[in-house]
JSON list of C-alpha atoms in Angstrom, two decimals:
[
{"chain": "A", "resi": 2, "resn": "UNK", "atom": "CA", "xyz": [13.00, -11.22, 23.62]},
{"chain": "A", "resi": 3, "resn": "UNK", "atom": "CA", "xyz": [9.56, -10.58, 22.15]},
{"chain": "A", "resi": 4, "resn": "UNK", "atom": "CA", "xyz": [7.17, -13.59, 22.18]},
{"chain": "A", "resi": 5, "resn": "UNK", "atom": "CA", "xyz": [6.87, -13.45, 18.34]},
{"chain": "A", "resi": 6, "resn": "UNK", "atom": "CA", "xyz": [10.71, -13.69, 17.98]},
{"chain": "A", "resi": 7, "resn": "UNK", "atom": "CA", "xyz": [10.75, -17.20, 19.14]},
{"chain": "A", "resi": 8, "resn": "UNK", "atom": "CA", "xyz": [8.73, -18.13, 16.02]},
{"chain": "A", "resi": 9, "resn": "UNK", "atom": "CA", "xyz": [11.18, -16.72, 13.53]},
{"chain": "A", "resi": 10, "resn": "UNK", "atom": "CA", "xyz": [12.56, -20.21, 12.77]},
{"chain": "A", "resi": 11, "resn": "UNK", "atom": "CA", "xyz": [9.08, -21.48, 11.96]},
{"chain": "A", "resi": 12, "resn": "UNK", "atom": "CA", "xyz": [8.40, -18.56, 9.66]},
{"chain": "A", "resi": 13, "resn": "UNK", "atom": "CA", "xyz": [11.79, -18.94, 7.95]},
{"chain": "A", "resi": 14, "resn": "UNK", "atom": "CA", "xyz": [10.95, -22.59, 7.14]},
{"chain": "A", "resi": 15, "resn": "UNK", "atom": "CA", "xyz": [7.41, -21.89, 5.95]},
{"chain": "A", "resi": 16, "resn": "UNK", "atom": "CA", "xyz": [6.38, -21.97, 2.30]},
{"chain": "A", "resi": 17, "resn": "UNK", "atom": "CA", "xyz": [3.70, -19.82, 0.76]},
{"chain": "A", "resi": 18, "resn": "UNK", "atom": "CA", "xyz": [1.18, -22.01, -1.36]},
{"chain": "A", "resi": 19, "resn": "UNK", "atom": "CA", "xyz": [-1.32, -20.07, -3.46]},
{"chain": "A", "resi": 20, "resn": "UNK", "atom": "CA", "xyz": [-4.26, -22.41, -3.85]},
{"chain": "A", "resi": 21, "resn": "UNK", "atom": "CA", "xyz": [-6.62, -20.09, -5.96]},
{"chain": "A", "resi": 22, "resn": "UNK", "atom": "CA", "xyz": [-6.40, -16.46, -7.04]},
{"chain": "A", "resi": 23, "resn": "UNK", "atom": "CA", "xyz": [-8.15, -13.99, -9.22]},
{"chain": "A", "resi": 24, "resn": "UNK", "atom": "CA", "xyz": [-8.91, -10.39, -10.01]},
{"chain": "A", "resi": 25, "resn": "UNK", "atom": "CA", "xyz": [-12.57, -9.35, -9.79]},
{"chain": "A", "resi": 26, "resn": "UNK", "atom": "CA", "xyz": [-14.39, -6.24, -11.12]},
{"chain": "A", "resi": 27, "resn": "UNK", "atom": "CA", "xyz": [-17.98, -5.70, -9.98]},
{"chain": "A", "resi": 28, "resn": "UNK", "atom": "CA", "xyz": [-20.68, -3.11, -10.13]},
{"chain": "A", "resi": 29, "resn": "UNK", "atom": "CA", "xyz": [-22.64, -5.42, -7.72]},
{"chain": "A", "resi": 30, "resn": "UNK", "atom": "CA", "xyz": [-21.15, -8.05, -5.41]},
{"chain": "A", "resi": 31, "resn": "UNK", "atom": "CA", "xyz": [-22.20, -10.00, -2.45]},
{"chain": "A", "resi": 32, "resn": "UNK", "atom": "CA", "xyz": [-20.54, -13.15, -1.29]},
{"chain": "A", "resi": 33, "resn": "UNK", "atom": "CA", "xyz": [-22.10, -14.83, 1.75]},
{"chain": "A", "resi": 34, "resn": "UNK", "atom": "CA", "xyz": [-22.03, -18.29, 3.60]},
{"chain": "A", "resi": 35, "resn": "UNK", "atom": "CA", "xyz": [-18.65, -19.30, 2.43]},
{"chain": "A", "resi": 36, "resn": "UNK", "atom": "CA", "xyz": [-16.23, -21.01, 4.76]},
{"chain": "A", "resi": 37, "resn": "UNK", "atom": "CA", "xyz": [-12.61, -21.32, 3.96]},
{"chain": "A", "resi": 38, "resn": "UNK", "atom": "CA", "xyz": [-10.38, -24.32, 4.92]},
{"chain": "A", "resi": 39, "resn": "UNK", "atom": "CA", "xyz": [-7.35, -22.16, 4.43]},
{"chain": "A", "resi": 40, "resn": "UNK", "atom": "CA", "xyz": [-6.38, -18.50, 4.68]},
{"chain": "A", "resi": 41, "resn": "UNK", "atom": "CA", "xyz": [-7.73, -15.94, 2.27]},
{"chain": "A", "resi": 42, "resn": "UNK", "atom": "CA", "xyz": [-6.70, -12.43, 1.53]},
{"chain": "A", "resi": 43, "resn": "UNK", "atom": "CA", "xyz": [-8.87, -9.86, -0.53]},
{"chain": "A", "resi": 44, "resn": "UNK", "atom": "CA", "xyz": [-7.08, -6.60, -1.70]},
{"chain": "A", "resi": 45, "resn": "UNK", "atom": "CA", "xyz": [-9.23, -3.64, -2.65]},
{"chain": "A", "resi": 46, "resn": "UNK", "atom": "CA", "xyz": [-7.61, -1.87, -5.46]},
{"chain": "A", "resi": 47, "resn": "UNK", "atom": "CA", "xyz": [-10.59, 0.26, -6.40]},
{"chain": "A", "resi": 48, "resn": "UNK", "atom": "CA", "xyz": [-14.02, 1.03, -4.86]},
{"chain": "A", "resi": 49, "resn": "UNK", "atom": "CA", "xyz": [-15.42, 0.05, -1.45]},
{"chain": "A", "resi": 50, "resn": "UNK", "atom": "CA", "xyz": [-17.00, -2.94, 0.35]},
{"chain": "A", "resi": 51, "resn": "UNK", "atom": "CA", "xyz": [-17.96, -4.19, 3.77]},
{"chain": "A", "resi": 52, "resn": "UNK", "atom": "CA", "xyz": [-16.73, -7.50, 5.35]},
{"chain": "A", "resi": 53, "resn": "UNK", "atom": "CA", "xyz": [-18.77, -8.85, 8.09]},
{"chain": "A", "resi": 54, "resn": "UNK", "atom": "CA", "xyz": [-17.37, -11.53, 10.48]},
{"chain": "A", "resi": 55, "resn": "UNK", "atom": "CA", "xyz": [-19.34, -12.89, 13.46]},
{"chain": "A", "resi": 56, "resn": "UNK", "atom": "CA", "xyz": [-17.89, -10.42, 15.85]},
{"chain": "A", "resi": 57, "resn": "UNK", "atom": "CA", "xyz": [-16.96, -7.38, 13.69]},
{"chain": "A", "resi": 58, "resn": "UNK", "atom": "CA", "xyz": [-17.66, -5.45, 10.54]},
{"chain": "A", "resi": 59, "resn": "UNK", "atom": "CA", "xyz": [-14.87, -3.90, 8.39]},
{"chain": "A", "resi": 60, "resn": "UNK", "atom": "CA", "xyz": [-15.23, -1.15, 5.94]},
{"chain": "A", "resi": 61, "resn": "UNK", "atom": "CA", "xyz": [-12.75, -1.50, 2.97]},
{"chain": "A", "resi": 62, "resn": "UNK", "atom": "CA", "xyz": [-11.56, 1.17, 0.58]},
{"chain": "A", "resi": 63, "resn": "UNK", "atom": "CA", "xyz": [-8.85, 1.18, -2.13]},
{"chain": "A", "resi": 64, "resn": "UNK", "atom": "CA", "xyz": [-5.58, 0.08, -0.60]},
{"chain": "A", "resi": 65, "resn": "UNK", "atom": "CA", "xyz": [-7.01, -2.08, 2.12]},
{"chain": "A", "resi": 66, "resn": "UNK", "atom": "CA", "xyz": [-6.77, -5.75, 2.55]},
{"chain": "A", "resi": 67, "resn": "UNK", "atom": "CA", "xyz": [-8.47, -8.16, 4.74]},
{"chain": "A", "resi": 68, "resn": "UNK", "atom": "CA", "xyz": [-7.30, -11.55, 5.99]},
{"chain": "A", "resi": 69, "resn": "UNK", "atom": "CA", "xyz": [-9.59, -14.53, 6.43]},
{"chain": "A", "resi": 70, "resn": "UNK", "atom": "CA", "xyz": [-8.38, -17.39, 8.81]},
{"chain": "A", "resi": 71, "resn": "UNK", "atom": "CA", "xyz": [-9.40, -20.99, 8.07]},
{"chain": "A", "resi": 72, "resn": "UNK", "atom": "CA", "xyz": [-12.77, -22.06, 9.39]},
{"chain": "A", "resi": 73, "resn": "UNK", "atom": "CA", "xyz": [-14.18, -18.46, 9.23]},
{"chain": "A", "resi": 74, "resn": "UNK", "atom": "CA", "xyz": [-17.41, -17.55, 7.37]},
{"chain": "A", "resi": 75, "resn": "UNK", "atom": "CA", "xyz": [-17.26, -13.86, 6.32]},
{"chain": "A", "resi": 76, "resn": "UNK", "atom": "CA", "xyz": [-19.78, -12.02, 4.22]},
{"chain": "A", "resi": 77, "resn": "UNK", "atom": "CA", "xyz": [-18.24, -9.63, 1.58]},
{"chain": "A", "resi": 78, "resn": "UNK", "atom": "CA", "xyz": [-20.66, -7.03, 0.16]},
{"chain": "A", "resi": 79, "resn": "UNK", "atom": "CA", "xyz": [-19.71, -4.19, -2.32]},
{"chain": "A", "resi": 80, "resn": "UNK", "atom": "CA", "xyz": [-20.76, -0.79, -1.28]},
{"chain": "A", "resi": 81, "resn": "UNK", "atom": "CA", "xyz": [-20.70, 2.56, -2.98]},
{"chain": "A", "resi": 82, "resn": "UNK", "atom": "CA", "xyz": [-21.14, 3.62, -6.65]},
{"chain": "A", "resi": 83, "resn": "UNK", "atom": "CA", "xyz": [-19.12, 2.42, -9.63]},
{"chain": "A", "resi": 84, "resn": "UNK", "atom": "CA", "xyz": [-16.90, -0.60, -10.04]},
{"chain": "A", "resi": 85, "resn": "UNK", "atom": "CA", "xyz": [-15.16, -2.31, -7.11]},
{"chain": "A", "resi": 86, "resn": "UNK", "atom": "CA", "xyz": [-11.97, -4.18, -8.02]},
{"chain": "A", "resi": 87, "resn": "UNK", "atom": "CA", "xyz": [-10.21, -6.67, -5.86]},
{"chain": "A", "resi": 88, "resn": "UNK", "atom": "CA", "xyz": [-7.48, -9.08, -6.07]},
{"chain": "A", "resi": 89, "resn": "UNK", "atom": "CA", "xyz": [-8.06, -12.25, -3.90]},
{"chain": "A", "resi": 90, "resn": "UNK", "atom": "CA", "xyz": [-6.09, -15.37, -3.08]},
{"chain": "A", "resi": 91, "resn": "UNK", "atom": "CA", "xyz": [-6.44, -18.35, -0.90]},
{"chain": "A", "resi": 92, "resn": "UNK", "atom": "CA", "xyz": [-3.29, -19.69, 0.53]},
{"chain": "A", "resi": 93, "resn": "UNK", "atom": "CA", "xyz": [-1.51, -21.77, 3.04]},
{"chain": "A", "resi": 94, "resn": "UNK", "atom": "CA", "xyz": [1.69, -20.64, 4.81]},
{"chain": "A", "resi": 95, "resn": "UNK", "atom": "CA", "xyz": [2.99, -23.70, 6.43]},
{"chain": "A", "resi": 96, "resn": "UNK", "atom": "CA", "xyz": [6.03, -25.91, 7.15]},
{"chain": "A", "resi": 97, "resn": "UNK", "atom": "CA", "xyz": [6.08, -29.33, 5.33]},
{"chain": "A", "resi": 98, "resn": "UNK", "atom": "CA", "xyz": [2.49, -28.97, 4.31]},
{"chain": "A", "resi": 99, "resn": "UNK", "atom": "CA", "xyz": [1.18, -29.59, 7.81]},
{"chain": "A", "resi": 100, "resn": "UNK", "atom": "CA", "xyz": [2.30, -26.96, 10.46]},
{"chain": "A", "resi": 101, "resn": "UNK", "atom": "CA", "xyz": [0.49, -23.53, 10.02]},
{"chain": "A", "resi": 102, "resn": "UNK", "atom": "CA", "xyz": [3.08, -20.87, 10.55]},
{"chain": "A", "resi": 103, "resn": "UNK", "atom": "CA", "xyz": [0.54, -18.10, 11.05]},
{"chain": "A", "resi": 104, "resn": "UNK", "atom": "CA", "xyz": [-1.51, -19.84, 13.78]},
{"chain": "A", "resi": 105, "resn": "UNK", "atom": "CA", "xyz": [0.69, -18.60, 16.81]},
{"chain": "A", "resi": 106, "resn": "UNK", "atom": "CA", "xyz": [-0.03, -15.01, 15.86]},
{"chain": "A", "resi": 107, "resn": "UNK", "atom": "CA", "xyz": [-3.03, -12.69, 16.57]},
{"chain": "A", "resi": 108, "resn": "UNK", "atom": "CA", "xyz": [-2.99, -10.94, 13.38]},
{"chain": "A", "resi": 109, "resn": "UNK", "atom": "CA", "xyz": [-5.18, -7.95, 12.46]},
{"chain": "A", "resi": 110, "resn": "UNK", "atom": "CA", "xyz": [-7.98, -8.80, 9.96]},
{"chain": "A", "resi": 111, "resn": "UNK", "atom": "CA", "xyz": [-7.50, -5.55, 8.09]},
{"chain": "A", "resi": 112, "resn": "UNK", "atom": "CA", "xyz": [-4.22, -3.80, 6.76]},
{"chain": "A", "resi": 113, "resn": "UNK", "atom": "CA", "xyz": [-3.88, -0.69, 4.60]},
{"chain": "A", "resi": 114, "resn": "UNK", "atom": "CA", "xyz": [-1.26, -0.47, 2.02]},
{"chain": "A", "resi": 115, "resn": "UNK", "atom": "CA", "xyz": [0.04, 2.96, 1.11]},
{"chain": "A", "resi": 116, "resn": "UNK", "atom": "CA", "xyz": [1.75, 1.73, -2.08]},
{"chain": "A", "resi": 117, "resn": "UNK", "atom": "CA", "xyz": [-0.87, -0.11, -4.04]},
{"chain": "A", "resi": 118, "resn": "UNK", "atom": "CA", "xyz": [1.43, -0.59, -7.05]},
{"chain": "A", "resi": 119, "resn": "UNK", "atom": "CA", "xyz": [4.00, -2.34, -5.08]},
{"chain": "A", "resi": 120, "resn": "UNK", "atom": "CA", "xyz": [1.63, -4.95, -3.76]},
{"chain": "A", "resi": 121, "resn": "UNK", "atom": "CA", "xyz": [0.21, -5.75, -7.23]},
{"chain": "A", "resi": 122, "resn": "UNK", "atom": "CA", "xyz": [3.73, -5.90, -8.76]},
{"chain": "A", "resi": 123, "resn": "UNK", "atom": "CA", "xyz": [4.86, -8.34, -6.07]},
{"chain": "A", "resi": 124, "resn": "UNK", "atom": "CA", "xyz": [1.89, -10.53, -6.34]},
{"chain": "A", "resi": 125, "resn": "UNK", "atom": "CA", "xyz": [2.32, -10.67, -10.19]},
{"chain": "A", "resi": 126, "resn": "UNK", "atom": "CA", "xyz": [6.08, -11.50, -9.85]},
{"chain": "A", "resi": 127, "resn": "UNK", "atom": "CA", "xyz": [5.33, -14.15, -7.22]},
{"chain": "A", "resi": 128, "resn": "UNK", "atom": "CA", "xyz": [2.68, -15.73, -9.55]},
{"chain": "A", "resi": 129, "resn": "UNK", "atom": "CA", "xyz": [5.16, -15.71, -12.57]},
{"chain": "A", "resi": 130, "resn": "UNK", "atom": "CA", "xyz": [7.98, -17.25, -10.62]},
{"chain": "A", "resi": 131, "resn": "UNK", "atom": "CA", "xyz": [5.42, -19.84, -9.21]},
{"chain": "A", "resi": 132, "resn": "UNK", "atom": "CA", "xyz": [3.82, -20.84, -12.53]},
{"chain": "A", "resi": 133, "resn": "UNK", "atom": "CA", "xyz": [6.80, -20.63, -14.85]},
{"chain": "A", "resi": 134, "resn": "UNK", "atom": "CA", "xyz": [10.16, -20.87, -13.05]},
{"chain": "A", "resi": 135, "resn": "UNK", "atom": "CA", "xyz": [13.00, -20.69, -15.72]},
{"chain": "A", "resi": 136, "resn": "UNK", "atom": "CA", "xyz": [16.00, -21.10, -13.46]},
{"chain": "A", "resi": 137, "resn": "UNK", "atom": "CA", "xyz": [17.27, -21.99, -9.99]},
{"chain": "A", "resi": 138, "resn": "UNK", "atom": "CA", "xyz": [17.47, -18.06, -9.23]},
{"chain": "A", "resi": 139, "resn": "UNK", "atom": "CA", "xyz": [13.77, -17.88, -10.10]},
{"chain": "A", "resi": 140, "resn": "UNK", "atom": "CA", "xyz": [13.05, -20.49, -7.26]},
{"chain": "A", "resi": 141, "resn": "UNK", "atom": "CA", "xyz": [14.93, -18.23, -4.87]},
{"chain": "A", "resi": 142, "resn": "UNK", "atom": "CA", "xyz": [13.12, -15.13, -6.10]},
{"chain": "A", "resi": 143, "resn": "UNK", "atom": "CA", "xyz": [9.92, -17.02, -5.50]},
{"chain": "A", "resi": 144, "resn": "UNK", "atom": "CA", "xyz": [10.83, -17.46, -1.84]},
{"chain": "A", "resi": 145, "resn": "UNK", "atom": "CA", "xyz": [11.86, -13.96, -1.38]},
{"chain": "A", "resi": 146, "resn": "UNK", "atom": "CA", "xyz": [8.48, -12.53, -3.22]},
{"chain": "A", "resi": 147, "resn": "UNK", "atom": "CA", "xyz": [6.51, -14.93, -0.93]},
{"chain": "A", "resi": 148, "resn": "UNK", "atom": "CA", "xyz": [8.20, -13.35, 2.21]},
{"chain": "A", "resi": 149, "resn": "UNK", "atom": "CA", "xyz": [7.58, -9.79, 0.98]},
{"chain": "A", "resi": 150, "resn": "UNK", "atom": "CA", "xyz": [3.98, -10.57, 0.31]},
{"chain": "A", "resi": 151, "resn": "UNK", "atom": "CA", "xyz": [3.44, -12.17, 3.71]},
{"chain": "A", "resi": 152, "resn": "UNK", "atom": "CA", "xyz": [5.24, -9.09, 5.39]},
{"chain": "A", "resi": 153, "resn": "UNK", "atom": "CA", "xyz": [2.62, -6.81, 3.70]},
{"chain": "A", "resi": 154, "resn": "UNK", "atom": "CA", "xyz": [-0.46, -8.57, 4.86]},
{"chain": "A", "resi": 155, "resn": "UNK", "atom": "CA", "xyz": [0.70, -9.27, 8.41]}
]
């Protein structure tokens, strides 16, 4: 058995809680000296940027996403010409509001998504089910979309 397989029950019990989210479009952008108390994800849908962590610098282009663990202070700076567009969200993925389901894993900071439309559509559906559930099946779809989103950024 792989080490990560022992954590499957924890992952199955975890809930995705989006704290804040937004879509930014900037011709100039620099966010520095921000510390997150929760996880963050920024997904570049257009343009390019640099993200500096204490120990590494990442180049991001359309289709790339980066993950920020709690307690980390990255600098996020737009590079290149034209508009940069990114979807960001701050989140927790925990069990009973107190056990961090991602903490046991050494996850890459950056992932590339070949199908940008799929990610944007999943996020949109997740937010719709979270903000306006209309039936019990919407609550099940919320959990399913949460797991799909998490699988894309891990």
